[in-house]
PDB file of C-alpha atoms and ligand atoms in Angstrom:
ATOM      1  CA  MET G 188    -209.929  64.636  44.129  1.00 83.00           C
ATOM      2  CA  ALA G 189    -207.060  66.857  45.228  1.00 90.00           C
ATOM      3  CA  GLN G 190    -203.349  66.561  44.609  1.00 94.00           C
ATOM      4  CA  PHE G 191    -201.011  66.380  47.616  1.00 96.00           C
ATOM      5  CA  ALA G 192    -197.303  65.916  48.175  1.00 97.00           C
ATOM      6  CA  VAL G 193    -195.833  64.381  51.312  1.00 97.00           C
ATOM      7  CA  ILE G 194    -192.131  65.010  51.878  1.00 97.00           C
ATOM      8  CA  GLY G 195    -190.500  62.601  54.317  1.00 96.00           C
ATOM      9  CA  LEU G 196    -191.992  59.125  54.431  1.00 96.00           C
ATOM     10  CA  GLY G 197    -191.110  58.073  57.984  1.00 93.00           C
ATOM     11  CA  SER G 198    -193.952  56.583  60.031  1.00 90.00           C
ATOM     12  CA  PHE G 199    -195.815  59.913  60.296  1.00 91.00           C
ATOM     13  CA  GLY G 200    -195.405  60.943  56.635  1.00 94.00           C
ATOM     14  CA  ALA G 201    -196.221  57.445  55.363  1.00 94.00           C
ATOM     15  CA  THR G 202    -199.396  57.352  57.467  1.00 92.00           C
ATOM     16  CA  VAL G 203    -200.538  60.764  56.201  1.00 94.00           C
ATOM     17  CA  ALA G 204    -199.782  59.766  52.589  1.00 94.00           C
ATOM     18  CA  THR G 205    -201.560  56.393  52.861  1.00 94.00           C
ATOM     19  CA  GLU G 206    -204.623  57.956  54.460  1.00 92.00           C
ATOM     20  CA  LEU G 207    -204.833  60.598  51.706  1.00 93.00           C
ATOM     21  CA  VAL G 208    -204.762  57.819  49.090  1.00 93.00           C
ATOM     22  CA  GLU G 209    -207.534  56.010  51.013  1.00 91.00           C
ATOM     23  CA  LEU G 210    -209.505  59.251  50.779  1.00 91.00           C
ATOM     24  CA  LYS G 211    -209.074  58.993  46.987  1.00 91.00           C
ATOM     25  CA  HIS G 212    -206.543  61.783  46.494  1.00 93.00           C
ATOM     26  CA  ASP G 213    -203.490  61.869  44.241  1.00 95.00           C
ATOM     27  CA  VAL G 214    -200.380  61.676  46.405  1.00 96.00           C
ATOM     28  CA  LEU G 215    -196.761  62.289  45.486  1.00 97.00           C
ATOM     29  CA  GLY G 216    -194.424  60.910  48.151  1.00 97.00           C
ATOM     30  CA  ILE G 217    -190.817  62.088  48.376  1.00 98.00           C
ATOM     31  CA  ASP G 218    -188.006  60.755  50.530  1.00 97.00           C
ATOM     32  CA  SER G 219    -184.225  60.814  50.202  1.00 97.00           C
ATOM     33  CA  ASN G 220    -184.041  57.275  51.561  1.00 96.00           C
ATOM     34  CA  LYS G 221    -184.621  54.570  48.933  1.00 97.00           C
ATOM     35  CA  LYS G 222    -185.902  52.077  51.509  1.00 96.00           C
ATOM     36  CA  TYR G 223    -188.744  54.353  52.669  1.00 96.00           C
ATOM     37  CA  VAL G 224    -189.778  55.083  49.091  1.00 96.00           C
ATOM     38  CA  GLU G 225    -189.780  51.403  48.121  1.00 96.00           C
ATOM     39  CA  ASN G 226    -191.854  50.509  51.182  1.00 93.00           C
ATOM     40  CA  ILE G 227    -194.723  52.705  50.047  1.00 94.00           C
ATOM     41  CA  SER G 228    -194.362  52.949  46.263  1.00 94.00           C
ATOM     42  CA  ASP G 229    -197.179  50.433  45.645  1.00 95.00           C
ATOM     43  CA  VAL G 230    -199.638  52.501  47.657  1.00 94.00           C
ATOM     44  CA  LEU G 231    -198.966  56.045  46.410  1.00 96.00           C
ATOM     45  CA  THR G 232    -199.777  57.596  43.059  1.00 93.00           C
ATOM     46  CA  HIS G 233    -196.086  58.547  42.666  1.00 95.00           C
ATOM     47  CA  ALA G 234    -193.171  57.877  45.002  1.00 96.00           C
ATOM     48  CA  VAL G 235    -189.806  59.468  44.308  1.00 97.00           C
ATOM     49  CA  ILE G 236    -186.325  59.201  45.830  1.00 97.00           C
ATOM     50  CA  ALA G 237    -185.146  62.807  46.026  1.00 97.00           C
ATOM     51  CA  ASP G 238    -183.495  65.369  48.253  1.00 97.00           C
ATOM     52  CA  ALA G 239    -186.228  67.857  49.138  1.00 97.00           C
ATOM     53  CA  THR G 240    -183.684  70.516  50.087  1.00 97.00           C
ATOM     54  CA  ASP G 241    -182.841  70.876  46.391  1.00 96.00           C
ATOM     55  CA  GLU G 242    -185.073  73.518  44.794  1.00 95.00           C
ATOM     56  CA  HIS G 243    -184.423  72.250  41.250  1.00 95.00           C
ATOM     57  CA  VAL G 244    -185.626  68.784  42.202  1.00 95.00           C
ATOM     58  CA  LEU G 245    -188.821  70.226  43.693  1.00 96.00           C
ATOM     59  CA  ASN G 246    -189.377  72.239  40.509  1.00 95.00           C
ATOM     60  CA  GLU G 247    -188.863  69.209  38.316  1.00 95.00           C
ATOM     61  CA  LEU G 248    -191.431  67.301  40.340  1.00 95.00           C
ATOM     62  CA  ASN G 249    -193.985  70.060  39.609  1.00 94.00           C
ATOM     63  CA  ILE G 250    -194.724  70.296  43.267  1.00 95.00           C
ATOM     64  CA  GLN G 251    -196.169  73.787  42.709  1.00 93.00           C
ATOM     65  CA  ASN G 252    -199.203  72.103  41.122  1.00 93.00           C
ATOM     66  CA  CYS G 253    -200.148  70.451  44.403  1.00 94.00           C
ATOM     67  CA  ASP G 254    -203.108  71.703  46.427  1.00 94.00           C
ATOM     68  CA  ALA G 255    -201.120  71.235  49.622  1.00 95.00           C
ATOM     69  CA  VAL G 256    -197.735  69.933  50.715  1.00 96.00           C
ATOM     70  CA  VAL G 257    -196.972  68.138  53.980  1.00 96.00           C
ATOM     71  CA  VAL G 258    -193.361  68.354  55.151  1.00 97.00           C
ATOM     72  CA  ALA G 259    -192.751  65.420  57.489  1.00 95.00           C
ATOM     73  CA  ILE G 260    -188.983  65.590  57.828  1.00 95.00           C
ATOM     74  CA  GLY G 261    -188.433  65.241  61.538  1.00 80.00           C
ATOM     75  CA  GLU G 262    -184.892  64.885  62.824  1.00 86.00           C
ATOM     76  CA  ASP G 263    -183.077  67.022  60.260  1.00 93.00           C
ATOM     77  CA  ILE G 264    -184.488  70.434  61.205  1.00 94.00           C
ATOM     78  CA  GLU G 265    -182.169  72.228  58.772  1.00 96.00           C
ATOM     79  CA  ALA G 266    -183.479  70.118  55.884  1.00 97.00           C
ATOM     80  CA  SER G 267    -187.069  70.715  56.986  1.00 97.00           C
ATOM     81  CA  ILE G 268    -186.573  74.522  57.082  1.00 97.00           C
ATOM     82  CA  LEU G 269    -184.702  74.648  53.778  1.00 97.00           C
ATOM     83  CA  CYS G 270    -187.416  72.598  52.114  1.00 97.00           C
ATOM     84  CA  VAL G 271    -190.126  74.866  53.542  1.00 97.00           C
ATOM     85  CA  LEU G 272    -188.254  77.961  52.274  1.00 97.00           C
ATOM     86  CA  HIS G 273    -188.161  76.510  48.752  1.00 97.00           C
ATOM     87  CA  LEU G 274    -191.849  75.634  48.872  1.00 97.00           C
ATOM     88  CA  LYS G 275    -192.645  79.173  50.037  1.00 96.00           C
ATOM     89  CA  ASN G 276    -190.487  80.662  47.247  1.00 95.00           C
ATOM     90  CA  MET G 277    -192.365  78.523  44.761  1.00 95.00           C
ATOM     91  CA  GLY G 278    -195.587  80.173  45.893  1.00 94.00           C
ATOM     92  CA  ILE G 279    -197.191  77.120  47.487  1.00 94.00           C
ATOM     93  CA  GLU G 280    -199.805  78.431  49.871  1.00 90.00           C
ATOM     94  CA  LYS G 281    -200.893  75.403  51.823  1.00 94.00           C
ATOM     95  CA  ILE G 282    -197.890  73.969  53.614  1.00 96.00           C
ATOM     96  CA  TRP G 283    -198.286  71.748  56.677  1.00 96.00           C
ATOM     97  CA  VAL G 284    -195.101  71.002  58.580  1.00 96.00           C
ATOM     98  CA  LYS G 285    -194.236  68.506  61.273  1.00 95.00           C
ATOM     99  CA  ALA G 286    -192.174  70.248  63.964  1.00 94.00           C
ATOM    100  CA  LYS G 287    -189.673  68.472  66.153  1.00 90.00           C
ATOM    101  CA  SER G 288    -188.935  71.093  68.800  1.00 90.00           C
ATOM    102  CA  LYS G 289    -189.953  74.494  70.154  1.00 90.00           C
ATOM    103  CA  SER G 290    -187.227  76.271  68.160  1.00 93.00           C
ATOM    104  CA  HIS G 291    -188.260  74.415  65.001  1.00 94.00           C
ATOM    105  CA  HIS G 292    -191.845  75.550  65.661  1.00 94.00           C
ATOM    106  CA  MET G 293    -190.729  79.163  66.203  1.00 94.00           C
ATOM    107  CA  ILE G 294    -188.792  79.308  62.930  1.00 95.00           C
ATOM    108  CA  LEU G 295    -191.703  77.755  61.036  1.00 95.00           C
ATOM    109  CA  SER G 296    -194.165  80.268  62.408  1.00 94.00           C
ATOM    110  CA  HIS G 297    -191.773  83.110  61.443  1.00 95.00           C
ATOM    111  CA  LEU G 298    -191.768  81.673  57.936  1.00 94.00           C
ATOM    112  CA  GLY G 299    -195.547  82.061  57.913  1.00 93.00           C
ATOM    113  CA  ILE G 300    -196.467  78.392  58.228  1.00 93.00           C
ATOM    114  CA  ASP G 301    -199.903  78.347  59.772  1.00 79.00           C
ATOM    115  CA  LYS G 302    -200.290  74.608  60.244  1.00 91.00           C
ATOM    116  CA  ILE G 303    -197.491  73.264  62.415  1.00 94.00           C
ATOM    117  CA  ILE G 304    -197.974  69.710  63.610  1.00 93.00           C
ATOM    118  CA  HIS G 305    -196.612  68.112  66.779  1.00 90.00           C
ATOM    119  CA  PRO G 306    -197.741  64.500  66.353  1.00 86.00           C
ATOM    120  CA  GLU G 307    -196.177  63.091  69.489  1.00 82.00           C
ATOM    121  CA  GLU G 308    -197.583  65.847  71.705  1.00 78.00           C
ATOM    122  CA  ASP G 309    -200.992  65.770  70.018  1.00 78.00           C
ATOM    123  CA  MET G 310    -201.135  62.003  70.369  1.00 75.00           C
ATOM    124  CA  GLY G 311    -199.965  62.245  73.993  1.00 72.00           C
ATOM    125  CA  VAL G 312    -202.790  64.638  74.783  1.00 71.00           C
ATOM    126  CA  ARG G 313    -205.284  62.368  73.022  1.00 72.00           C
ATOM    127  CA  VAL G 314    -204.084  59.278  74.859  1.00 68.00           C
ATOM    128  CA  ALA G 315    -204.309  61.090  78.200  1.00 65.00           C
ATOM    129  CA  GLN G 316    -207.812  62.336  77.354  1.00 69.00           C
ATOM    130  CA  SER G 317    -208.922  58.837  76.317  1.00 65.00           C
ATOM    131  CA  LEU G 318    -207.570  57.309  79.510  1.00 60.00           C
ATOM    132  CA  SER G 319    -209.249  59.982  81.537  1.00 65.00           C
ATOM    133  CA  TYR G 320    -212.571  59.863  79.646  1.00 69.00           C
ATOM    134  CA  PRO G 321    -212.786  56.425  78.016  1.00 67.00           C
ATOM    135  CA  MET G 322    -216.389  57.035  76.965  1.00 69.00           C
ATOM    136  CA  VAL G 323    -215.321  59.999  74.821  1.00 73.00           C
ATOM    137  CA  SER G 324    -214.310  58.443  71.536  1.00 75.00           C
ATOM    138  CA  ARG G 325    -213.752  61.657  69.572  1.00 76.00           C
ATOM    139  CA  TYR G 326    -213.636  65.348  70.231  1.00 75.00           C
ATOM    140  CA  MET G 327    -213.069  68.531  68.309  1.00 81.00           C
ATOM    141  CA  SER G 328    -211.896  71.817  69.777  1.00 79.00           C
ATOM    142  CA  LEU G 329    -213.924  74.927  68.906  1.00 84.00           C
ATOM    143  CA  GLU G 330    -211.415  77.212  70.718  1.00 75.00           C
ATOM    144  CA  ASP G 331    -212.283  79.165  73.902  1.00 78.00           C
ATOM    145  CA  ASP G 332    -212.490  75.881  75.846  1.00 80.00           C
ATOM    146  CA  ARG G 333    -215.540  74.712  73.916  1.00 86.00           C
ATOM    147  CA  TYR G 334    -215.641  71.265  72.351  1.00 84.00           C
ATOM    148  CA  ILE G 335    -217.788  68.958  70.287  1.00 88.00           C
ATOM    149  CA  VAL G 336    -217.619  65.514  71.868  1.00 86.00           C
ATOM    150  CA  LYS G 337    -218.752  62.081  70.729  1.00 87.00           C
ATOM    151  CA  ILE G 338    -219.809  59.883  73.645  1.00 85.00           C
ATOM    152  CA  GLU G 339    -220.529  56.156  73.503  1.00 87.00           C
ATOM    153  CA  VAL G 340    -223.125  54.602  75.762  1.00 88.00           C
ATOM    154  CA  LYS G 341    -221.645  51.656  77.643  1.00 85.00           C
ATOM    155  CA  ASP G 342    -223.254  48.899  79.726  1.00 87.00           C
ATOM    156  CA  ASN G 343    -223.553  51.069  82.844  1.00 81.00           C
ATOM    157  CA  LEU G 344    -226.016  53.453  81.157  1.00 83.00           C
ATOM    158  CA  HIS G 345    -227.989  50.864  79.217  1.00 90.00           C
ATOM    159  CA  GLY G 346    -231.653  51.398  80.117  1.00 90.00           C
ATOM    160  CA  THR G 347    -231.176  54.909  81.544  1.00 87.00           C
ATOM    161  CA  ARG G 348    -233.492  57.737  80.558  1.00 87.00           C
ATOM    162  CA  PHE G 349    -231.614  60.328  78.494  1.00 83.00           C
ATOM    163  CA  GLN G 350    -233.036  63.174  80.594  1.00 82.00           C
ATOM    164  CA  THR G 351    -231.527  61.855  83.829  1.00 78.00           C
ATOM    165  CA  ILE G 352    -228.060  62.266  82.364  1.00 72.00           C
ATOM    166  CA  CYS G 353    -228.560  65.690  80.852  1.00 72.00           C
ATOM    167  CA  GLU G 354    -230.747  67.411  83.434  1.00 71.00           C
ATOM    168  CA  TYR G 355    -227.798  68.616  85.512  1.00 65.00           C
ATOM    169  CA  ASN G 356    -226.058  70.047  82.473  1.00 72.00           C
ATOM    170  CA  PRO G 357    -228.486  72.417  80.741  1.00 73.00           C
ATOM    171  CA  GLU G 358    -225.572  74.307  79.192  1.00 81.00           C
ATOM    172  CA  VAL G 359    -224.484  71.313  77.143  1.00 85.00           C
ATOM    173  CA  ASN G 360    -226.118  71.244  73.724  1.00 87.00           C
ATOM    174  CA  VAL G 361    -227.093  67.866  72.350  1.00 87.00           C
ATOM    175  CA  ILE G 362    -226.353  67.798  68.629  1.00 90.00           C
ATOM    176  CA  LEU G 363    -227.491  64.304  67.777  1.00 92.00           C
ATOM    177  CA  HIS G 364    -228.219  60.785  68.925  1.00 92.00           C
ATOM    178  CA  LYS G 365    -227.303  57.796  66.771  1.00 94.00           C
ATOM    179  CA  ARG G 366    -228.535  54.231  67.145  1.00 94.00           C
ATOM    180  CA  GLY G 367    -227.337  51.870  64.457  1.00 93.00           C
ATOM    181  CA  LYS G 368    -227.963  53.761  61.248  1.00 92.00           C
ATOM    182  CA  ASP G 369    -230.698  55.969  62.722  1.00 92.00           C
ATOM    183  CA  LEU G 370    -229.850  59.591  63.409  1.00 92.00           C
ATOM    184  CA  LEU G 371    -231.978  61.836  65.620  1.00 89.00           C
ATOM    185  CA  TYR G 372    -231.340  65.576  65.709  1.00 90.00           C
ATOM    186  CA  GLN G 373    -234.095  66.328  68.245  1.00 86.00           C
ATOM    187  CA  VAL G 374    -233.463  63.980  71.135  1.00 85.00           C
ATOM    188  CA  ASP G 375    -236.534  63.066  73.171  1.00 85.00           C
ATOM    189  CA  PRO G 376    -235.679  63.512  76.890  1.00 83.00           C
ATOM    190  CA  ASN G 377    -237.604  60.283  77.547  1.00 88.00           C
ATOM    191  CA  LEU G 378    -235.423  58.273  75.199  1.00 89.00           C
ATOM    192  CA  ILE G 379    -234.105  55.137  76.905  1.00 92.00           C
ATOM    193  CA  LEU G 380    -230.436  54.753  76.144  1.00 91.00           C
ATOM    194  CA  GLN G 381    -229.040  51.515  74.809  1.00 93.00           C
ATOM    195  CA  ARG G 382    -225.557  50.090  74.850  1.00 92.00           C
ATOM    196  CA  GLY G 383    -223.756  51.217  71.669  1.00 92.00           C
ATOM    197  CA  ASP G 384    -225.794  54.427  71.239  1.00 93.00           C
ATOM    198  CA  ILE G 385    -223.762  57.454  70.278  1.00 92.00           C
ATOM    199  CA  ILE G 386    -224.437  60.958  71.507  1.00 89.00           C
ATOM    200  CA  VAL G 387    -222.724  64.042  70.122  1.00 90.00           C
ATOM    201  CA  VAL G 388    -222.772  67.117  72.346  1.00 87.00           C
ATOM    202  CA  GLU G 389    -221.281  70.600  72.366  1.00 90.00           C
ATOM    203  CA  GLY G 390    -220.318  72.694  75.336  1.00 87.00           C
ATOM    204  CA  HIS G 391    -217.767  74.260  77.643  1.00 86.00           C
ATOM    205  CA  LEU G 392    -215.002  71.969  78.932  1.00 81.00           C
ATOM    206  CA  GLU G 393    -216.143  72.218  82.560  1.00 81.00           C
ATOM    207  CA  GLN G 394    -219.726  71.291  81.679  1.00 83.00           C
ATOM    208  CA  LEU G 395    -218.577  68.476  79.428  1.00 81.00           C
ATOM    209  CA  ARG G 396    -216.369  67.104  82.221  1.00 78.00           C
ATOM    210  CA  LYS G 397    -219.350  67.017  84.552  1.00 78.00           C
ATOM    211  CA  LEU G 398    -221.445  65.327  81.893  1.00 77.00           C
ATOM    212  CA  SER G 399    -218.821  62.746  81.007  1.00 72.00           C
ATOM    213  CA  ASN G 400    -218.447  61.826  84.689  1.00 71.00           C
ATOM    214  CA  ARG G 401    -222.065  60.681  84.534  1.00 68.00           C
ATOM    215  CA  PHE G 402    -221.170  58.441  81.597  1.00 66.00           C
ATOM    216  CA  LYS G 403    -218.335  56.713  83.512  1.00 66.00           C
TER     217      LYS G 403
HETATM  218  P1  ATP D 285    -191.170  59.405  62.092  1.00 74.27           P
HETATM  219  O1  ATP D 285    -191.299  59.570  63.563  1.00 74.27           O
HETATM  220  O2  ATP D 285    -192.371  59.904  61.363  1.00 74.27           O
HETATM  221  O3  ATP D 285    -190.777  58.038  61.646  1.00 74.27           O
HETATM  222  P2  ATP D 285    -189.022  61.222  62.369  1.00 74.27           P
HETATM  223  O4  ATP D 285    -189.702  62.298  63.121  1.00 74.27           O
HETATM  224  O5  ATP D 285    -188.057  60.388  63.139  1.00 74.27           O
HETATM  225  O6  ATP D 285    -190.031  60.322  61.596  1.00 74.27           O
HETATM  226  P3  ATP D 285    -187.133  61.469  60.346  1.00 74.27           P
HETATM  227  O7  ATP D 285    -187.006  59.983  60.374  1.00 74.27           O
HETATM  228  O8  ATP D 285    -185.995  62.297  60.721  1.00 74.27           O
HETATM  229  O9  ATP D 285    -188.362  61.915  61.178  1.00 74.27           O
HETATM  230  O10 ATP D 285    -187.581  61.957  58.908  1.00 74.27           O
HETATM  231  C1  ATP D 285    -188.679  61.442  58.253  1.00 74.27           C
HETATM  232  C2  ATP D 285    -188.262  61.087  56.857  1.00 74.27           C
HETATM  233  O11 ATP D 285    -187.733  62.230  56.192  1.00 74.27           O
HETATM  234  C3  ATP D 285    -187.201  59.996  56.779  1.00 74.27           C
HETATM  235  O12 ATP D 285    -187.731  58.905  56.080  1.00 74.27           O
HETATM  236  C4  ATP D 285    -186.058  60.670  56.044  1.00 74.27           C
HETATM  237  O13 ATP D 285    -185.413  59.783  55.130  1.00 74.27           O
HETATM  238  C5  ATP D 285    -186.758  61.790  55.293  1.00 74.27           C
HETATM  239  N1  ATP D 285    -185.849  62.890  54.962  1.00 74.27           N
HETATM  240  C6  ATP D 285    -184.896  63.445  55.745  1.00 74.27           C
HETATM  241  N2  ATP D 285    -184.258  64.410  55.085  1.00 74.27           N
HETATM  242  C7  ATP D 285    -184.793  64.469  53.829  1.00 74.27           C
HETATM  243  C8  ATP D 285    -184.537  65.264  52.677  1.00 74.27           C
HETATM  244  N3  ATP D 285    -183.592  66.213  52.649  1.00 74.27           N
HETATM  245  N4  ATP D 285    -185.298  65.026  51.580  1.00 74.27           N
HETATM  246  C9  ATP D 285    -186.258  64.090  51.575  1.00 74.27           C
HETATM  247  N5  ATP D 285    -186.527  63.306  52.628  1.00 74.27           N
HETATM  248  C10 ATP D 285    -185.810  63.476  53.753  1.00 74.27           C
END
């Protein structure tokens, strides 16, 4: 179990904090607005009404003992930057910050923040990808245009031989096949796919696009 702090409990911060609690971590939530703190105080390990631009307050909350701090102050860029400066001065190494604009992002990267989050943009990209490739339920970027992709078998491929889908894409690596609780790491090319099967593959974006078109 790790100890996290989430500063700013708007919809993004509250979601991050709640999810971390679900994952069985200790979470300190901080917001200057009483209403936001009250909304979530039952869920979090600690929830405090405080101004995170005040270094003394952050010290008193022992925030330096946290494994990582998420700064989810959106609109007030000045407050976000001031808070990040204090956290840096306190020697906290793992700081994740939600950025609101390009200039906010630039300042944060100059301050040495390596994890800058753009939730709206990230979500926009994900929504567009899901609309474009509805059979791709999850994906993970490996950089250099390579991805790991989770594909769900729908009605249209029920009864199809696995080989007939993959034969045109030899450069895509099949990582696993899952049916119910059964996991197969060596997929038999003669396997007959069933609705609800899950296939996880790795490859270059172009190859994956071709493959996912066959799953449409
Ligand atoms: P979201 O989209 O996640 O709801 P947002 O991007 O609109 O949020 P804001 O609402 O501006 O972002 O900020 C998120 C939270 O940060 C708010 O609940 C706000 O009260 C809190 N906040 C703003 N300034 C401070 C501060 N100085 N100290 C602590 N919390 C703050």
